[in-house]
PDB file of C-alpha atoms in Angstrom:
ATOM      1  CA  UNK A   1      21.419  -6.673   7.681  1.00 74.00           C
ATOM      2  CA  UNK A   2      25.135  -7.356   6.444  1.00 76.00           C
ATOM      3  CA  UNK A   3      24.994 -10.552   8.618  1.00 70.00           C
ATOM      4  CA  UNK A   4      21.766 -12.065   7.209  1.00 66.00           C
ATOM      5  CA  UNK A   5      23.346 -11.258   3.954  1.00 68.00           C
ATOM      6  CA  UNK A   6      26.546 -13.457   4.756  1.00 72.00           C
ATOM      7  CA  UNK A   7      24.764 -15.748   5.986  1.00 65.00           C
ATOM      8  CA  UNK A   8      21.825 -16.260   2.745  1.00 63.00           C
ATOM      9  CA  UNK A   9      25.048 -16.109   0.495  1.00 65.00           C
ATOM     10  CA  UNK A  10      26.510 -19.052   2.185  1.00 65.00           C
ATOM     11  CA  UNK A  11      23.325 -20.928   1.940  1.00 56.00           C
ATOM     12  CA  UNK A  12      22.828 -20.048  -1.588  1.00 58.00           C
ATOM     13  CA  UNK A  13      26.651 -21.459  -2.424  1.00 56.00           C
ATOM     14  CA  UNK A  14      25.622 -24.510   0.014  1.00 52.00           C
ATOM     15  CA  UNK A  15      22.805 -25.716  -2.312  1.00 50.00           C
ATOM     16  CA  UNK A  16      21.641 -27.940   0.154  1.00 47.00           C
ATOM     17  CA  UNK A  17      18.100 -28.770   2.320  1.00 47.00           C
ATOM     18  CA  UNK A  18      19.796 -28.435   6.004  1.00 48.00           C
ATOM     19  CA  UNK A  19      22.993 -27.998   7.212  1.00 45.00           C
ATOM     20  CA  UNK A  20      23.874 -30.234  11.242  1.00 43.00           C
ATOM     21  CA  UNK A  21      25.616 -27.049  12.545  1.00 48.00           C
ATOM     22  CA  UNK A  22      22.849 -24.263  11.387  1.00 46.00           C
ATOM     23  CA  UNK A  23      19.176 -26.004  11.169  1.00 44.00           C
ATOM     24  CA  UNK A  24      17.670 -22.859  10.481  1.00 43.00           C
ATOM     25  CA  UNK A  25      19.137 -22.123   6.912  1.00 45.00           C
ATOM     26  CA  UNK A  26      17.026 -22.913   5.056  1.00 44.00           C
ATOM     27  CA  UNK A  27      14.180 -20.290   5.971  1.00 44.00           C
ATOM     28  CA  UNK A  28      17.366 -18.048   5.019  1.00 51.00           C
ATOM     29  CA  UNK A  29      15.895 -18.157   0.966  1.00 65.00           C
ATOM     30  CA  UNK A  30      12.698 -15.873   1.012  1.00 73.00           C
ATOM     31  CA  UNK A  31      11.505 -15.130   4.186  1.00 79.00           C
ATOM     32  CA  UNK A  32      14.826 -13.826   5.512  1.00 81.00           C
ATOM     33  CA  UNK A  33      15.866 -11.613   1.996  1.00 88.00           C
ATOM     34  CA  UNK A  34      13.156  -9.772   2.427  1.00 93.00           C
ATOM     35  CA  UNK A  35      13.546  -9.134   6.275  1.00 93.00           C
ATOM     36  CA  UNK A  36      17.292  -8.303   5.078  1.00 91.00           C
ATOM     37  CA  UNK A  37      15.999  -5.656   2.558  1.00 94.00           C
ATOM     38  CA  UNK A  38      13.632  -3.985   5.306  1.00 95.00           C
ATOM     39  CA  UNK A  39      16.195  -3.936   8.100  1.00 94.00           C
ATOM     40  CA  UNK A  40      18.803  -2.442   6.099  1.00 92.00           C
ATOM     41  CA  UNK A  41      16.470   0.348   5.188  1.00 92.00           C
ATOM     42  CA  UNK A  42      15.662   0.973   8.806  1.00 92.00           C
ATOM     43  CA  UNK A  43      18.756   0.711   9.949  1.00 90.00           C
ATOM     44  CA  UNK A  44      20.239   3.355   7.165  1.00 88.00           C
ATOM     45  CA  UNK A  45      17.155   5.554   9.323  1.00 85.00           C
ATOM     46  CA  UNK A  46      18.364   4.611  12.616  1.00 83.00           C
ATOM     47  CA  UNK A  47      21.589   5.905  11.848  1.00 82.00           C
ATOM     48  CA  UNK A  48      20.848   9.028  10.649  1.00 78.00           C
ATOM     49  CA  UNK A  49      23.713   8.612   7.494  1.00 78.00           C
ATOM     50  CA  UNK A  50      21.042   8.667   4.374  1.00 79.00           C
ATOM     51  CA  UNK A  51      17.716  10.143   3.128  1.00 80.00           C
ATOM     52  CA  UNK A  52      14.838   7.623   3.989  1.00 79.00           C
ATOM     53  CA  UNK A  53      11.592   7.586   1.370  1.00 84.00           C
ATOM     54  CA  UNK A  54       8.662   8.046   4.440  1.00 87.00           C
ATOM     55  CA  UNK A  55       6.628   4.792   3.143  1.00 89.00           C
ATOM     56  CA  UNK A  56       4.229   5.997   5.117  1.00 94.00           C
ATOM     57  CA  UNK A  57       6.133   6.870   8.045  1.00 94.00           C
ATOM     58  CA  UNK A  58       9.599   7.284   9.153  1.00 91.00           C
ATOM     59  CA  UNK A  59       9.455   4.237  11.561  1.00 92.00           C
ATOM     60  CA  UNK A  60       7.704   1.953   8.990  1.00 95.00           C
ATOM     61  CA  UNK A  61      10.171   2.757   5.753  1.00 95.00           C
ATOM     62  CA  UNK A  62      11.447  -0.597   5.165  1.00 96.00           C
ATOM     63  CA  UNK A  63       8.033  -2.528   4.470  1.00 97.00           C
ATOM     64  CA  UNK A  64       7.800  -1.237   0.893  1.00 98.00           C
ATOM     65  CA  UNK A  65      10.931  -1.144  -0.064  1.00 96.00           C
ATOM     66  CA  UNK A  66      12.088  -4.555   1.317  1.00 96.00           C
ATOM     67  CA  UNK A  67       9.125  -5.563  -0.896  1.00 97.00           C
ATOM     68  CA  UNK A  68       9.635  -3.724  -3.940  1.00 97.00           C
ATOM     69  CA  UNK A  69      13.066  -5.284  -3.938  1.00 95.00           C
ATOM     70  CA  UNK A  70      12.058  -8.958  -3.629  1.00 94.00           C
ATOM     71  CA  UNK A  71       9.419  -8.240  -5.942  1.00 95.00           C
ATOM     72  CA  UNK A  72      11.750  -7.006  -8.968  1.00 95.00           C
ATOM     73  CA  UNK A  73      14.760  -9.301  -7.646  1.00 92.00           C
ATOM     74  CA  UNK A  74      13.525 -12.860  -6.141  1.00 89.00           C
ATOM     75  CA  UNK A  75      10.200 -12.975  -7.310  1.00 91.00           C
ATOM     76  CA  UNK A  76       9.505 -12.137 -10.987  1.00 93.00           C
ATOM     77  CA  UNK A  77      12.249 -13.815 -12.775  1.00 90.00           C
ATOM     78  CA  UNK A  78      11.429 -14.350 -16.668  1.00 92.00           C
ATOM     79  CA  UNK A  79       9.781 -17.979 -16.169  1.00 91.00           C
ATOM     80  CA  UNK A  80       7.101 -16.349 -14.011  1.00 91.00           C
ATOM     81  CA  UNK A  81       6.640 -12.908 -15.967  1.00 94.00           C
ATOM     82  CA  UNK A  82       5.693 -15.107 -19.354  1.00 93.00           C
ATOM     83  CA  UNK A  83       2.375 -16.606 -17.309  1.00 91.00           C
ATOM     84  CA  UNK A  84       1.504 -12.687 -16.982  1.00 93.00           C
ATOM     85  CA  UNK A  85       1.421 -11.487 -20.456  1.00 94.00           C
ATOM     86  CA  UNK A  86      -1.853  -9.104 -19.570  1.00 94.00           C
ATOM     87  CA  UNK A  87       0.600  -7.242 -17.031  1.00 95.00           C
ATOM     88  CA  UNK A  88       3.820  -7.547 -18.902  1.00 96.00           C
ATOM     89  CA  UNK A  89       5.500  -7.804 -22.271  1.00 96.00           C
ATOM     90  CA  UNK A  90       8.815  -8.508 -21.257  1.00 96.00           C
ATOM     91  CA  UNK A  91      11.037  -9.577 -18.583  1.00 96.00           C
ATOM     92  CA  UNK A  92      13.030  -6.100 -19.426  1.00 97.00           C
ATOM     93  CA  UNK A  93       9.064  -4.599 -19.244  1.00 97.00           C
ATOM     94  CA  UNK A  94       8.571  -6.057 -16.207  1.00 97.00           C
ATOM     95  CA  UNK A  95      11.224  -4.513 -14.278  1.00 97.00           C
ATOM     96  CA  UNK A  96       9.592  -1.194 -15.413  1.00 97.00           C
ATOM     97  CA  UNK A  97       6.412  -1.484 -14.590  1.00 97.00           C
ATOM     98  CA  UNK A  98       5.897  -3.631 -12.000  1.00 98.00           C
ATOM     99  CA  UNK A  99       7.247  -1.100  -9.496  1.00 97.00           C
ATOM    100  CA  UNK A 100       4.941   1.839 -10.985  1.00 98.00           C
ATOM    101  CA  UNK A 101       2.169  -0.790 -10.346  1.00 98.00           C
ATOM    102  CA  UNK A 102       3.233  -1.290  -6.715  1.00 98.00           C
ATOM    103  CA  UNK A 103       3.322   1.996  -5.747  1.00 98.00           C
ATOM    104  CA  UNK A 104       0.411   3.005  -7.117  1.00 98.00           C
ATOM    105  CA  UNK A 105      -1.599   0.417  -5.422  1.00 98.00           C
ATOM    106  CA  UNK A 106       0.237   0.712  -2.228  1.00 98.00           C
ATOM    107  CA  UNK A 107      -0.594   4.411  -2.523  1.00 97.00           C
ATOM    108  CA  UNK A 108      -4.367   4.072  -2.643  1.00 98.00           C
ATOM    109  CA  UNK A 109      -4.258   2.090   0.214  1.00 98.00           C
ATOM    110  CA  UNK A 110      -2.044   4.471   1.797  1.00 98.00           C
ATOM    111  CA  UNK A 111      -4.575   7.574   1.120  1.00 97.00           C
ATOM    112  CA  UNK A 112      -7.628   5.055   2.250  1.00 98.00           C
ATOM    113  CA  UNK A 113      -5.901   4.265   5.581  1.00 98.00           C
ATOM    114  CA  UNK A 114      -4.887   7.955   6.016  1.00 97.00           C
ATOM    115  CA  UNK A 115      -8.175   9.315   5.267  1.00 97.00           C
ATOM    116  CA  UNK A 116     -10.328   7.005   6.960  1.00 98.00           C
ATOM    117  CA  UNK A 117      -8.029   5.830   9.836  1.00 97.00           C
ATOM    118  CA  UNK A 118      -4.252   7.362  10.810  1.00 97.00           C
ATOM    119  CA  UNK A 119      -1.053   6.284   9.513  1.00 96.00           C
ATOM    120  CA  UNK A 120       0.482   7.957  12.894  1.00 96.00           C
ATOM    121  CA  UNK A 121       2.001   6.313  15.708  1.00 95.00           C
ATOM    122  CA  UNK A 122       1.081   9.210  17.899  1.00 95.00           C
ATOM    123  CA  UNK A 123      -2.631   8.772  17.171  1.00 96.00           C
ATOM    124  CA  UNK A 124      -2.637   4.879  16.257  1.00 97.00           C
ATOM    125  CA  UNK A 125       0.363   3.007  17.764  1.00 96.00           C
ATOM    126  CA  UNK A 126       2.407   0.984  15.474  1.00 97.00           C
ATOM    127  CA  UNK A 127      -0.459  -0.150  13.594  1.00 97.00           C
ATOM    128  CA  UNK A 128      -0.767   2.718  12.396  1.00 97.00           C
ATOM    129  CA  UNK A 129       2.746   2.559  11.038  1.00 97.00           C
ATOM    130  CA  UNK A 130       4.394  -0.413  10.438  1.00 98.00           C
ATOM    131  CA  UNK A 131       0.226  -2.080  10.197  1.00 98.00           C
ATOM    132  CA  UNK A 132      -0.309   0.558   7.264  1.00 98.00           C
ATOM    133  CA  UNK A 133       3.119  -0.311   5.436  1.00 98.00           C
ATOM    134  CA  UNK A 134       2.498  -4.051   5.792  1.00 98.00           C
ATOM    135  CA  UNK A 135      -1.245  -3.580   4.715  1.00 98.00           C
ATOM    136  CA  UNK A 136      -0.212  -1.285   1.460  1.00 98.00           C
ATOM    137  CA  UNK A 137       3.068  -3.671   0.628  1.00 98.00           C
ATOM    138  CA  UNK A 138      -0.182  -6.806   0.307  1.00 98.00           C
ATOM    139  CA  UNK A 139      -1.128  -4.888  -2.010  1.00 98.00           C
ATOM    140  CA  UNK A 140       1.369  -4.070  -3.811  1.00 98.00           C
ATOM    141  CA  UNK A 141       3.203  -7.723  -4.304  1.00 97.00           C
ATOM    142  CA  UNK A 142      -0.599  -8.934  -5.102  1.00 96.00           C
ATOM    143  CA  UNK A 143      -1.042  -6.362  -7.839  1.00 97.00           C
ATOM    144  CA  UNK A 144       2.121  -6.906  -9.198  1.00 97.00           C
ATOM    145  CA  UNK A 145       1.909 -10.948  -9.182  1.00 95.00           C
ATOM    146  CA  UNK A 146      -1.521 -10.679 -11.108  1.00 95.00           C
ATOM    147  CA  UNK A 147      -4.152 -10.362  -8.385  1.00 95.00           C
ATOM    148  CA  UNK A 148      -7.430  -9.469  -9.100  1.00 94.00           C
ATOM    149  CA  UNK A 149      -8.693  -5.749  -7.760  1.00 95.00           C
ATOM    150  CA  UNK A 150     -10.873  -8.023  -5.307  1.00 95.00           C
ATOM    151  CA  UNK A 151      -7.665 -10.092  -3.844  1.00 95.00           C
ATOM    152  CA  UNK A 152      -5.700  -6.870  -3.397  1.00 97.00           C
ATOM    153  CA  UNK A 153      -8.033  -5.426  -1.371  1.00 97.00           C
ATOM    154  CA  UNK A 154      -7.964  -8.741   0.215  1.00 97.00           C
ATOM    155  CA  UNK A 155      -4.476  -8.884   0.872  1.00 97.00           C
ATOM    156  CA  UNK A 156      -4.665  -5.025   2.253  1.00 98.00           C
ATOM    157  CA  UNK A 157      -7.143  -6.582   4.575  1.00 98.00           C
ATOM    158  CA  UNK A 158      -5.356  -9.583   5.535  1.00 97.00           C
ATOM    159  CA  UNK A 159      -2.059  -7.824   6.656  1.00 98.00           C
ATOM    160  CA  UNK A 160      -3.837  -5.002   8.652  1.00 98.00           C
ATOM    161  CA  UNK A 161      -6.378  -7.276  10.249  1.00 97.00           C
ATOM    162  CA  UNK A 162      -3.506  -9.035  11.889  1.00 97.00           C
ATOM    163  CA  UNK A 163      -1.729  -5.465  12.489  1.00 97.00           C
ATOM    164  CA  UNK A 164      -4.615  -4.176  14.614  1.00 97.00           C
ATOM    165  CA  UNK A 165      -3.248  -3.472  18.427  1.00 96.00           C
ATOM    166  CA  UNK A 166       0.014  -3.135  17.539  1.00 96.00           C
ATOM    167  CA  UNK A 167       1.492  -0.776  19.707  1.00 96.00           C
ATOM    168  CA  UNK A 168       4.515   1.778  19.141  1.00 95.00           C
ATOM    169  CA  UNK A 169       6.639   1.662  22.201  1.00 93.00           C
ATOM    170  CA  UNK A 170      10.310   2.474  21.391  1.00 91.00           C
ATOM    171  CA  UNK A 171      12.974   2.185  23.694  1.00 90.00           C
ATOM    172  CA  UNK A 172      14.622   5.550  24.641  1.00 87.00           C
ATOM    173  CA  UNK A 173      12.548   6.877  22.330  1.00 87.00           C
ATOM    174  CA  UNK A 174      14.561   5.844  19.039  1.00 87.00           C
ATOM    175  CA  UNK A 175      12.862   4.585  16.488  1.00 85.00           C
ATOM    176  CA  UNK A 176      15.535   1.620  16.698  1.00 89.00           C
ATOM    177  CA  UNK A 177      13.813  -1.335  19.182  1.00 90.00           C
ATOM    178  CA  UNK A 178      11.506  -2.869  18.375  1.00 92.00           C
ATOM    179  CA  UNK A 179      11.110  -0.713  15.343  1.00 93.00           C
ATOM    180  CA  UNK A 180      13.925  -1.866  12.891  1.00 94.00           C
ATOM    181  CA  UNK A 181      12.907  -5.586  13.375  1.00 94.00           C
ATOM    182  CA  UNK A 182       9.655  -5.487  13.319  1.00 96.00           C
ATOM    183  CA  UNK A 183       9.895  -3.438   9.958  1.00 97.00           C
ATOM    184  CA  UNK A 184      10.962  -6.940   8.789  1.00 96.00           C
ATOM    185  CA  UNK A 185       7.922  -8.819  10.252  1.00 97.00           C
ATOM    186  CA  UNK A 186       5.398  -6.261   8.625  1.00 97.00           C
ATOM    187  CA  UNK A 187       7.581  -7.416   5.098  1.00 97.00           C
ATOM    188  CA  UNK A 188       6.985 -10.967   5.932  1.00 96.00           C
ATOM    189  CA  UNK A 189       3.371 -10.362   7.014  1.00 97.00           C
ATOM    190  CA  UNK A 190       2.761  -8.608   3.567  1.00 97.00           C
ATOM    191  CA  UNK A 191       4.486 -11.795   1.931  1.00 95.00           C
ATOM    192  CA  UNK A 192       2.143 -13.562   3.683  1.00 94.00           C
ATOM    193  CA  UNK A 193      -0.978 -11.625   3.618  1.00 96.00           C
ATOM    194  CA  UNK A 194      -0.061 -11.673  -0.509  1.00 95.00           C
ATOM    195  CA  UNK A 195       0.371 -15.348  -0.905  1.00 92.00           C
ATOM    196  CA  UNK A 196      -2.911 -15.706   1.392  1.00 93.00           C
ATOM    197  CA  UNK A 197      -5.342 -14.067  -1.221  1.00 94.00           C
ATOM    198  CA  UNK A 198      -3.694 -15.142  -4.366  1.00 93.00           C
ATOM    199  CA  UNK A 199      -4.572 -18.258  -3.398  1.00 90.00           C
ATOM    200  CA  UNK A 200      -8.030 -17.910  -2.202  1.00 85.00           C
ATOM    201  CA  UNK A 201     -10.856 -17.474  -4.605  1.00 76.00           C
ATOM    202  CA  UNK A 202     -13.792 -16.861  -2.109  1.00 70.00           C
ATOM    203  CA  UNK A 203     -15.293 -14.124  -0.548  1.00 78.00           C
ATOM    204  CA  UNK A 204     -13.225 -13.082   2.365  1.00 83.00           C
ATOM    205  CA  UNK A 205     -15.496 -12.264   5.321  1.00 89.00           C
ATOM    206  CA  UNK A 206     -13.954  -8.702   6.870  1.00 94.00           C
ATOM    207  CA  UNK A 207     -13.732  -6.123   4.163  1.00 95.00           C
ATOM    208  CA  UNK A 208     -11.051  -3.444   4.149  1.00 97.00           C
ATOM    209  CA  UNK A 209     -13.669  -0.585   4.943  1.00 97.00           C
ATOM    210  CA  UNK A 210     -14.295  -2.263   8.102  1.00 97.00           C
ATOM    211  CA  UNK A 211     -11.017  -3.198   8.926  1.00 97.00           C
ATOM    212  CA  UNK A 212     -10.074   0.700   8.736  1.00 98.00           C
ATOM    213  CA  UNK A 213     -13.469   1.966  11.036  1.00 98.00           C
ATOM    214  CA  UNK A 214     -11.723  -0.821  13.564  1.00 98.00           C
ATOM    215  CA  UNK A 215      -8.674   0.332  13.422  1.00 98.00           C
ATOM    216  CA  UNK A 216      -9.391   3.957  14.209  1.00 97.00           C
ATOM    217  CA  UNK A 217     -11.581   2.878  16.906  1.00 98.00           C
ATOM    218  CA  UNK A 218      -9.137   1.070  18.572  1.00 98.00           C
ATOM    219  CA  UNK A 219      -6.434   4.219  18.213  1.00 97.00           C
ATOM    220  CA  UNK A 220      -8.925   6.101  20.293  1.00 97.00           C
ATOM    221  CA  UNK A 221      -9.038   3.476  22.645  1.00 97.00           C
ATOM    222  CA  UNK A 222      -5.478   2.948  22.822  1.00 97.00           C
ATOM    223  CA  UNK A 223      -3.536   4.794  25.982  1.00 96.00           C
ATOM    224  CA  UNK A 224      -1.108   7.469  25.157  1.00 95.00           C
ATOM    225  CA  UNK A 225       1.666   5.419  26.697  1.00 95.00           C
ATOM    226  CA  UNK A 226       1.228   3.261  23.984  1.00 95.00           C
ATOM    227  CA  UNK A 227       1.028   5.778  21.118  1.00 95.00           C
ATOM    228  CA  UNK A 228       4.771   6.968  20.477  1.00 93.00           C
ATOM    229  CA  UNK A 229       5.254   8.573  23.993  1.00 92.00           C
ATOM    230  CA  UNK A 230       7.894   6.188  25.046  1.00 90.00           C
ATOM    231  CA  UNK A 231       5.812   5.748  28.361  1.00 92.00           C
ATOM    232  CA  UNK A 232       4.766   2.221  28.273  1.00 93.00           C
ATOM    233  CA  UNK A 233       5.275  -1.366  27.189  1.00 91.00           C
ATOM    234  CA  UNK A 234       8.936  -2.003  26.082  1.00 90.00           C
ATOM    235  CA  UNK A 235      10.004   1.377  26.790  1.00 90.00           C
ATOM    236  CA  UNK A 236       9.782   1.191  30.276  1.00 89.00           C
ATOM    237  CA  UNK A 237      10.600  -2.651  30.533  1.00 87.00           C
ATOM    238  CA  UNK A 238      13.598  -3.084  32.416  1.00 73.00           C
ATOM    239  CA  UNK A 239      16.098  -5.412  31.687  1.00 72.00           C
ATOM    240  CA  UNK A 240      16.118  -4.695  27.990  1.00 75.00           C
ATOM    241  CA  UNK A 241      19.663  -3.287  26.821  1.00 69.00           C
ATOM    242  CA  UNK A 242      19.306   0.311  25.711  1.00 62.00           C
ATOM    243  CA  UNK A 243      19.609   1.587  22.447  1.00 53.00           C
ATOM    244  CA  UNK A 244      22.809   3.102  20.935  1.00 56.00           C
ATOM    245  CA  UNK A 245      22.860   6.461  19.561  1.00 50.00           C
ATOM    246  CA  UNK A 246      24.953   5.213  16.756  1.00 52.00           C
ATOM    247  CA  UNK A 247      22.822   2.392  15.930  1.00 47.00           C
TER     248      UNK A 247
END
């Protein structure tokens, strides 16, 4: 995390399109901030050094936060909060409430994935973890950016349907690889899965509901190696370099 943040502060000074030496700058303005933000919550977890907000899980605690904080910080500067004025009054207002509003709609998403499906990685693979953040962070950042109650559940849709599968496989059994990166593609995913049904005004054709009575089917498909036990997939890969206890 305190490298991508070196490196998005030189390409903010930079000001420029592309740079000959480092062509891949310029995905460094949104898609890598927030993918800073979630890694350097799961890497505060890794480490053991600091409480970590379970958001749902342990192993999925940077997806909300990473986009609470480009929500608040990259996303709703004044310019954009004045085309909202049913959501918020104020800049100042906006900073207040649009985190109250992404929680609680990340929250009911939460409760409808935990009651209908699993938000364990013991009983659903990652899907169930990292799927679930990504899925309730859709909602969230579509809430907050003036979605209607039909595109968050949308969004929620869009970012689990592309979760489902996702196994939880961690090397050594530390919630460190693959876990602390792909914390930051379940961010992007929810950027994505936002920006997807903001922008679509037609009836999506998989509902949330189903989405859910999928996922839980496949989680009791899914083999226990893949489910958290550290028995399967990249845990038992070899040539992979092992974690450090230290992070």
């Amino acid at each position: 995390a305190p490298q991508l943040y070196e490196r998005e502060k030189r390409f903010a000074r930079s000001n420029s399109i592309q740079t000959i030496d480092q062509p891949y700058l310029p995905l460094l303005s949104g898609m890598s901030k927030i993918s800073m933000y979630a890694i350097a919550v799961n890497e505060e977890n890794a480490g053991g050094w600091s409480q970590i907000v379970t958001a749902p899980t342990n192993g999925a605690s940077g997806v909300v936060p990473a986009c609470i904080k480009h929500l608040v910080t990259d996303l709703l500067h004044p310019r954009f909060v004045r085309r909202l004025p049913d959501l918020y009054e104020s800049h100042a207002h906006a900073m207040i409430e649009a985190p109250r509003i992404f929680l609680l709609s990340a929250a009911a998403i939460g409760a409808l994935i935990k009651q209908n499906s699993s938000i364990s990685g013991a009983e659903a693979g990652c899907m169930g973890e990292v799927g679930s953040a990504s899925s309730m962070a859709a909602a969230g950042l579509t809430a907050c950016l003036g979605g209607t109650p039909a595109q968050v559940e949308n969004a929620a849709e869009i970012a689990m349907e592309h979760s489902l599968g996702l196994t939880c496989d961690p090397i050594d059994g530390l919630v460190q690889i693959p876990c602390i990166e792909r914390n930051a593609m379940g961010a992007t995913k929810a950027l994505n899965a936002a920006t997807l049904a903001l922008m679509s005004e037609s009836e999506h054709h998989v509902q949330f509901d189903t989405v859910i009575e999928v996922m839980k089917k496949i989680g009791e498909d899914m083999k226990m190696e893949y489910k958290e036990t550290a028995l399967g997939g990249l845990a038992v890969a070899h040539n992979i370099k092992r974690s450090l206890p230290e992070c």
